[in-house]
């Protein structure tokens, strides 16, 4: 039997670091999302041939991840979200096919390796968020699942295919033929609450990302999230803000899928900047705390951004929105190397094929955007002001005008002059993404010249 609180030493460590990692502590953070199996194979990994089969284990380890902390921090990230760490069914390279909640996936290394990685991250001031699944388990025989009673059929819903037009079916049927846990059972709820408390404590995690949230009944989540004891961010895979906001009070934050669609539509030349503003305003009115939402432009469940639109200048503009707009930024590993894989598993490329190139164009772009976020004070507030909403451009400010960002969707090679009111008269800024400085006139107006379709990021001098 595993007790929720392992030792006094671990508890004291959690108090000193983990429990400080509440929602407010996460808001100024900048998150790098890493599939453990795909980052680095060993502490000495300097690059190599691409993995031959992305649908199975490629060899990434906790030691490999630890060796790339400086590579990650070099882009300005001060938090890392890692995929689930528990023992998995055969072929569960991604981590989402649990078989033993209290075991560690030996393909990634040992429990001590994981602790060493988290400790090394903490020494560099980097938070670590662990991914967890409470909706389903891996496709192994029920009798092989741990701990008890997860090895009993009564711990699962009867098998059925999901009808996505029926919420009851979404919650109780089996996603991808994976055994669906009977989360209505009070003993199961207690088991998972005790486990997530233990997990966070044992490994000193600072945050928890929760998978497949909409596939579990809503009243399950407050107890689970509370048991985690740290910031929790849930995945409700749906673009409807009315639907997603129904989960917003059940945990600390959610992935901002409602903004994912209009944001990408604009920067991929398929939609309007007004749609971004409209969704922004809907989120403001529907969600209790929009600043606790995680902003992203792609991930392991969605085709990579460049697979939809192969234009590095447009990608930079989208990244400017994710990193410098409202919310907590989440950037998917490999974005910095301009990866462009399509649907899963093609969007789960190994990182070592890039030789961990810190000089790549997007690595450098992310570094500059992250530096601006940090220089502007972390951008934790709900202070985004829409300054300019045009056919091919969107500009906003943060911090009362200390940061002004102009983005466009004209793309690589485009130029343009954009004049708008910054709402702050006689203010001077430096363009930290490119070159040059600008000063608004006595009415707050400024004209900015876009070059090669790149964003302009102005920081007050």
XYZ file of C-alpha atoms in Angstrom:
461
model
C 0.000 0.000 0.000
C 1.379 3.391 -0.968
C 0.756 6.204 1.462
C -0.036 9.634 0.003
C 2.866 11.318 1.817
C 6.028 9.272 1.526
C 8.536 10.858 3.854
C 9.126 14.001 5.843
C 12.061 14.816 3.567
C 9.963 14.669 0.440
C 7.216 16.649 2.088
C 9.633 19.381 3.062
C 10.967 19.466 -0.497
C 7.441 19.796 -1.838
C 6.723 22.654 0.548
C 9.920 24.425 -0.468
C 9.344 24.086 -4.201
C 6.264 22.206 -5.353
C 3.529 23.732 -3.258
C 4.717 27.188 -4.246
C 3.829 26.198 -7.807
C 0.201 27.275 -7.625
C -1.699 28.936 -10.439
C -0.253 32.391 -9.781
C 3.284 30.991 -9.826
C 2.648 29.359 -13.216
C 1.136 32.399 -14.959
C 4.460 34.099 -15.843
C 6.032 30.767 -16.859
C 6.870 29.709 -20.401
C 6.355 25.985 -21.086
C 8.233 23.619 -23.394
C 6.187 20.472 -24.075
C 8.431 17.416 -24.494
C 7.652 13.814 -25.401
C 10.207 12.056 -23.217
C 10.757 9.299 -25.791
C 11.627 11.815 -28.502
C 14.047 14.376 -27.006
C 17.407 12.684 -26.330
C 18.585 9.114 -25.885
C 21.331 9.589 -23.308
C 23.219 12.220 -21.376
C 25.763 12.287 -24.211
C 23.335 12.541 -27.126
C 24.625 15.102 -29.646
C 22.443 13.983 -32.532
C 22.095 11.136 -34.984
C 19.922 9.397 -37.502
C 16.169 9.853 -37.429
C 14.094 7.241 -35.639
C 12.942 4.651 -38.154
C 9.521 3.948 -36.632
C 7.676 6.829 -34.979
C 4.841 4.503 -33.934
C 7.013 2.751 -31.348
C 9.750 3.581 -28.853
C 12.582 5.645 -30.323
C 14.834 5.637 -27.263
C 14.448 8.948 -25.468
C 15.194 8.878 -21.727
C 15.011 10.967 -18.543
C 18.805 11.233 -18.609
C 18.600 12.500 -22.151
C 16.014 15.097 -21.144
C 18.204 16.215 -18.259
C 21.144 16.707 -20.612
C 19.037 19.074 -22.752
C 17.946 21.432 -19.975
C 20.357 24.119 -21.186
C 19.149 23.634 -24.766
C 15.578 24.190 -23.531
C 16.453 27.079 -21.214
C 18.345 28.698 -24.082
C 14.998 29.442 -25.720
C 13.796 31.155 -22.546
C 11.633 28.318 -21.258
C 11.371 28.046 -17.487
C 8.936 25.111 -17.360
C 8.783 21.707 -19.051
C 5.696 19.562 -19.519
C 6.635 15.903 -19.937
C 4.441 13.055 -21.137
C 3.212 10.459 -18.593
C 5.960 8.659 -16.679
C 4.138 5.541 -15.435
C 4.598 1.933 -16.578
C 2.825 1.381 -19.920
C 1.470 -1.379 -22.108
C 3.812 -2.613 -24.836
C 4.245 0.053 -27.485
C 3.144 2.889 -25.207
C 6.098 5.098 -26.150
C 3.929 8.190 -25.578
C 3.053 7.244 -21.996
C -0.743 7.356 -22.220
C -1.278 3.570 -21.875
C -0.821 3.043 -18.131
C -0.548 -0.440 -16.632
C 0.947 0.358 -13.196
C 0.317 3.780 -11.687
C 3.102 3.396 -9.141
C 5.697 2.076 -11.584
C 7.990 4.099 -13.852
C 8.264 3.392 -17.582
C 11.586 1.534 -17.737
C 12.091 2.555 -21.365
C 12.715 6.081 -20.079
C 14.941 5.013 -17.192
C 14.497 4.568 -13.446
C 12.648 6.402 -10.702
C 15.999 7.802 -9.587
C 16.663 9.057 -13.125
C 13.339 10.895 -13.044
C 14.114 12.411 -9.643
C 17.530 13.504 -10.885
C 15.946 15.177 -13.921
C 13.410 17.076 -11.806
C 16.094 18.084 -9.309
C 18.397 19.329 -12.073
C 15.513 21.319 -13.596
C 14.761 22.895 -10.226
C 18.406 23.882 -9.790
C 18.078 25.844 -13.022
C 14.804 27.458 -11.917
C 12.711 25.314 -14.267
C 9.337 23.907 -13.220
C 8.369 20.378 -14.274
C 4.778 19.458 -15.147
C 3.805 15.808 -15.399
C 1.070 14.505 -17.693
C -1.514 12.161 -16.147
C -4.439 10.077 -17.396
C -7.462 9.273 -15.242
C -9.958 8.358 -17.955
C -8.498 5.134 -19.319
C -5.655 2.630 -19.069
C -3.482 0.838 -21.594
C -4.633 -1.971 -23.921
C -3.325 -4.805 -21.726
C -5.343 -7.568 -20.099
C -7.373 -6.118 -17.225
C -5.784 -8.627 -14.829
C -2.374 -7.094 -15.549
C -3.241 -3.593 -14.311
C -2.035 -2.185 -10.995
C -2.782 -1.216 -8.307
C -5.798 -3.268 -7.264
C -8.728 -3.003 -7.990
C -7.663 -1.795 -11.459
C -7.055 -5.502 -12.181
C -10.788 -6.197 -11.893
C -13.415 -5.847 -14.625
C -15.739 -4.038 -12.218
C -13.348 -1.059 -12.257
C -14.231 -0.320 -15.893
C -17.234 0.719 -17.918
C -18.722 -1.773 -20.354
C -17.065 -1.470 -23.768
C -18.854 0.745 -26.300
C -17.909 3.099 -29.113
C -18.138 6.821 -28.421
C -20.995 8.802 -29.921
C -19.578 12.328 -29.777
C -23.046 13.854 -30.030
C -23.925 12.266 -26.667
C -22.028 13.544 -23.612
C -22.916 10.455 -21.589
C -21.309 8.327 -24.299
C -18.256 10.625 -24.403
C -17.785 10.050 -20.677
C -18.508 6.333 -20.396
C -17.488 4.688 -23.658
C -13.982 3.671 -24.715
C -11.702 6.087 -26.541
C -9.528 4.284 -29.122
C -10.591 0.919 -27.660
C -8.846 1.673 -24.362
C -10.484 0.358 -21.146
C -12.547 3.225 -19.706
C -12.218 3.558 -15.945
C -15.381 3.538 -13.823
C -14.654 6.975 -12.434
C -18.081 7.192 -10.772
C -16.937 4.550 -8.259
C -15.918 6.216 -4.983
C -13.113 3.712 -4.363
C -11.646 4.455 -7.796
C -11.830 8.178 -7.108
C -9.984 7.710 -3.821
C -7.378 5.519 -5.516
C -6.612 8.143 -8.150
C -6.592 11.024 -5.671
C -4.133 9.202 -3.427
C -2.017 8.315 -6.433
C -1.767 11.823 -7.864
C -0.901 13.188 -4.414
C 1.829 10.557 -4.109
C 3.121 11.169 -7.648
C 3.512 14.915 -7.198
C 5.117 14.438 -3.782
C 7.432 11.548 -4.652
C 8.914 13.261 -7.706
C 8.545 16.913 -6.625
C 6.494 17.878 -9.652
C 5.340 21.493 -9.889
C 2.287 21.058 -12.078
C -0.003 18.441 -13.587
C -1.412 18.305 -17.114
C -4.614 16.230 -17.234
C -5.436 14.229 -20.353
C -8.920 13.580 -21.841
C -10.826 15.740 -19.343
C -14.119 15.805 -21.265
C -14.216 12.002 -21.210
C -14.806 11.953 -17.426
C -17.862 13.283 -15.591
C -17.363 16.816 -14.286
C -17.816 16.151 -10.576
C -14.780 13.843 -10.636
C -12.311 16.642 -11.331
C -12.365 19.045 -8.341
C -11.299 16.314 -5.927
C -8.602 15.031 -8.265
C -7.249 18.495 -9.024
C -7.221 19.413 -5.339
C -5.366 16.195 -4.503
C -2.624 17.157 -6.948
C -1.855 20.158 -4.752
C -0.285 22.149 -7.609
C -1.402 23.944 -10.775
C -3.457 21.603 -12.963
C -4.178 22.253 -16.641
C -6.731 20.083 -18.401
C -7.242 19.037 -21.988
C -10.804 19.597 -23.175
C -10.354 18.911 -26.881
C -13.089 21.138 -28.320
C -13.174 24.546 -29.973
C -16.499 25.728 -28.519
C -15.849 28.195 -25.677
C -19.276 27.540 -24.167
C -18.507 23.814 -23.926
C -14.908 24.184 -22.734
C -15.737 26.844 -20.132
C -17.986 24.320 -18.406
C -14.788 22.685 -17.132
C -12.954 25.867 -16.174
C -13.932 25.919 -12.514
C -13.069 22.239 -11.982
C -9.264 22.677 -12.088
C -6.682 25.451 -12.214
C -6.613 25.968 -15.972
C -7.333 24.430 -19.363
C -5.610 24.231 -22.721
C -7.000 27.087 -24.788
C -8.516 25.049 -27.632
C -11.166 27.737 -28.289
C -8.394 30.173 -29.290
C -6.316 27.534 -31.092
C -8.670 27.488 -34.084
C -9.198 31.205 -34.906
C -5.576 32.045 -34.052
C -4.199 29.436 -36.435
C -6.774 30.328 -39.083
C -5.574 33.929 -39.128
C -1.836 33.235 -39.144
C -2.292 30.469 -41.733
C -4.168 32.887 -44.010
C -7.504 31.091 -43.605
C -9.314 33.494 -41.270
C -9.577 37.030 -39.963
C -7.885 38.891 -37.136
C -11.373 39.970 -36.034
C -12.137 36.315 -35.282
C -9.193 36.287 -32.835
C -10.567 39.381 -31.113
C -14.102 37.966 -31.030
C -12.899 34.709 -29.466
C -10.697 36.621 -27.038
C -13.727 38.575 -25.867
C -15.892 35.455 -25.612
C -13.244 33.811 -23.451
C -13.087 36.938 -21.285
C -16.800 36.718 -20.604
C -17.099 32.937 -20.189
C -13.995 31.864 -18.253
C -13.325 32.695 -14.573
C -9.603 33.306 -15.224
C -8.429 33.515 -18.848
C -4.847 34.112 -17.706
C -4.698 30.543 -16.336
C -5.322 29.019 -19.779
C -2.503 27.404 -21.767
C -1.882 28.914 -25.210
C -0.484 26.750 -27.998
C -0.328 26.469 -31.778
C 0.160 22.711 -32.115
C 0.896 19.575 -30.095
C 1.176 15.788 -30.270
C -2.545 15.425 -31.059
C -2.646 17.969 -33.884
C -0.579 18.177 -37.059
C 2.426 20.435 -36.709
C 1.850 24.058 -37.658
C 4.223 23.986 -40.623
C 2.431 20.924 -41.989
C -0.614 23.132 -42.496
C 1.264 26.228 -43.640
C 4.900 25.958 -44.680
C 5.975 29.563 -44.040
C 8.507 30.417 -41.319
C 7.522 34.087 -41.172
C 3.898 33.175 -40.527
C 5.027 30.689 -37.866
C 6.981 33.461 -36.130
C 3.856 35.633 -36.043
C 1.805 32.793 -34.550
C 4.525 32.149 -31.965
C 4.475 35.857 -31.088
C 0.781 35.501 -30.278
C 1.298 32.372 -28.179
C 4.268 33.722 -26.208
C 3.247 37.387 -25.896
C -0.556 37.185 -25.818
C -2.743 36.466 -22.789
C -2.291 33.100 -21.113
C 0.523 30.667 -20.334
C 2.554 29.806 -23.460
C 3.129 26.165 -24.401
C 5.512 25.410 -27.277
C 5.749 21.851 -28.620
C 9.257 20.404 -28.833
C 10.664 20.407 -32.359
C 8.905 23.641 -33.294
C 12.289 25.300 -32.804
C 13.737 23.010 -35.499
C 10.906 23.803 -37.941
C 9.506 20.266 -37.818
C 6.491 19.797 -40.048
C 5.101 16.316 -39.387
C 1.438 15.646 -40.080
C -1.024 13.557 -38.091
C 0.111 11.341 -35.209
C 2.682 9.767 -35.190
C 4.337 11.870 -37.941
C 4.124 14.925 -35.650
C 6.176 13.113 -32.992
C 9.595 13.273 -34.635
C 12.768 12.619 -32.660
C 14.700 15.743 -31.750
C 18.168 14.228 -32.222
C 17.857 14.293 -36.024
C 18.303 18.084 -35.669
C 21.610 17.684 -33.786
C 20.048 20.063 -31.244
C 20.901 23.064 -33.400
C 20.685 26.200 -31.251
C 21.425 28.376 -34.274
C 18.296 27.423 -36.192
C 16.033 30.244 -37.325
C 13.030 29.330 -35.173
C 15.148 28.472 -32.097
C 16.497 32.022 -32.295
C 13.041 33.490 -32.915
C 11.599 31.741 -29.859
C 14.549 32.971 -27.788
C 13.816 36.574 -28.751
C 10.089 36.266 -28.081
C 10.705 34.631 -24.695
C 13.183 37.342 -23.771
C 10.559 39.976 -24.525
C 8.049 38.155 -22.304
C 10.551 38.113 -19.464
C 11.600 41.742 -19.985
C 7.943 42.764 -19.866
C 7.647 41.218 -16.405
C 6.319 37.760 -17.305
C 2.954 38.915 -18.714
C 0.874 37.138 -16.083
C -1.947 39.689 -16.097
C -5.240 40.058 -17.953
C -4.067 43.208 -19.681
C -4.078 42.550 -23.416
C -5.415 45.559 -25.311
C -6.476 45.204 -28.951
C -4.838 48.099 -30.795
C -5.178 47.303 -34.473
C -7.447 44.790 -36.187
C -6.919 44.825 -39.943
C -7.326 42.484 -42.901
C -3.735 41.264 -42.744
C -2.606 42.483 -39.316
C -3.309 42.322 -35.616
C -1.551 44.409 -32.963
C -1.955 44.409 -29.213
C -0.292 45.806 -26.119
C 0.450 44.444 -22.669
C 1.447 46.138 -19.448
C -0.245 49.426 -20.264
C 1.758 49.848 -23.455
C 5.179 48.764 -22.185
C 4.964 45.971 -24.759
C 3.425 46.473 -28.198
C 3.299 43.596 -30.691
C 2.412 43.867 -34.370
C 1.731 40.629 -36.219
C 0.718 40.103 -39.824
C -0.374 37.188 -41.981
C 1.085 38.372 -45.271
C 3.887 35.852 -45.017
C 7.464 35.362 -46.120
C 8.850 38.141 -48.291
C 6.055 40.609 -47.600
C 6.532 44.211 -46.533
C 4.080 46.756 -45.273
C 3.553 49.939 -43.319
C 0.995 49.783 -40.525
C -0.147 52.874 -38.631
C -2.292 52.639 -35.496
C -2.911 54.156 -32.088
C -0.942 52.616 -29.220
C -3.098 54.341 -26.549
C 0.120 55.755 -25.023
C 1.357 59.153 -26.260
C 5.018 60.101 -26.552
C 6.279 56.609 -25.688
C 9.498 55.164 -27.092
C 10.200 51.500 -27.789
C 12.917 49.291 -29.219
C 12.050 46.534 -31.667
C 13.514 43.536 -29.823
C 12.588 41.037 -32.540
C 14.301 42.981 -35.305
C 16.019 46.350 -35.309
C 15.105 49.992 -34.899
C 13.242 52.128 -32.421
C 9.896 53.894 -32.575
C 8.188 56.744 -30.740
C 4.471 57.461 -30.660
C 3.252 60.997 -31.297
C 1.322 63.186 -28.902
C -1.878 61.298 -29.687
C -0.286 57.844 -29.311
C -0.042 57.088 -33.032
C 2.848 55.123 -34.489
C 3.719 53.710 -37.914
C 5.599 50.412 -38.099
C 7.336 48.950 -41.145
C 7.101 45.180 -41.518
C 9.994 43.462 -43.273
C 9.914 39.920 -44.687
C 6.554 39.351 -43.006
C 8.129 39.141 -39.538
C 6.465 40.314 -36.298
C 7.507 43.529 -34.593
C 7.956 43.359 -30.823
C 8.321 46.735 -29.131
C 9.591 47.044 -25.567
C 9.464 50.435 -23.849
C 12.829 52.076 -23.312
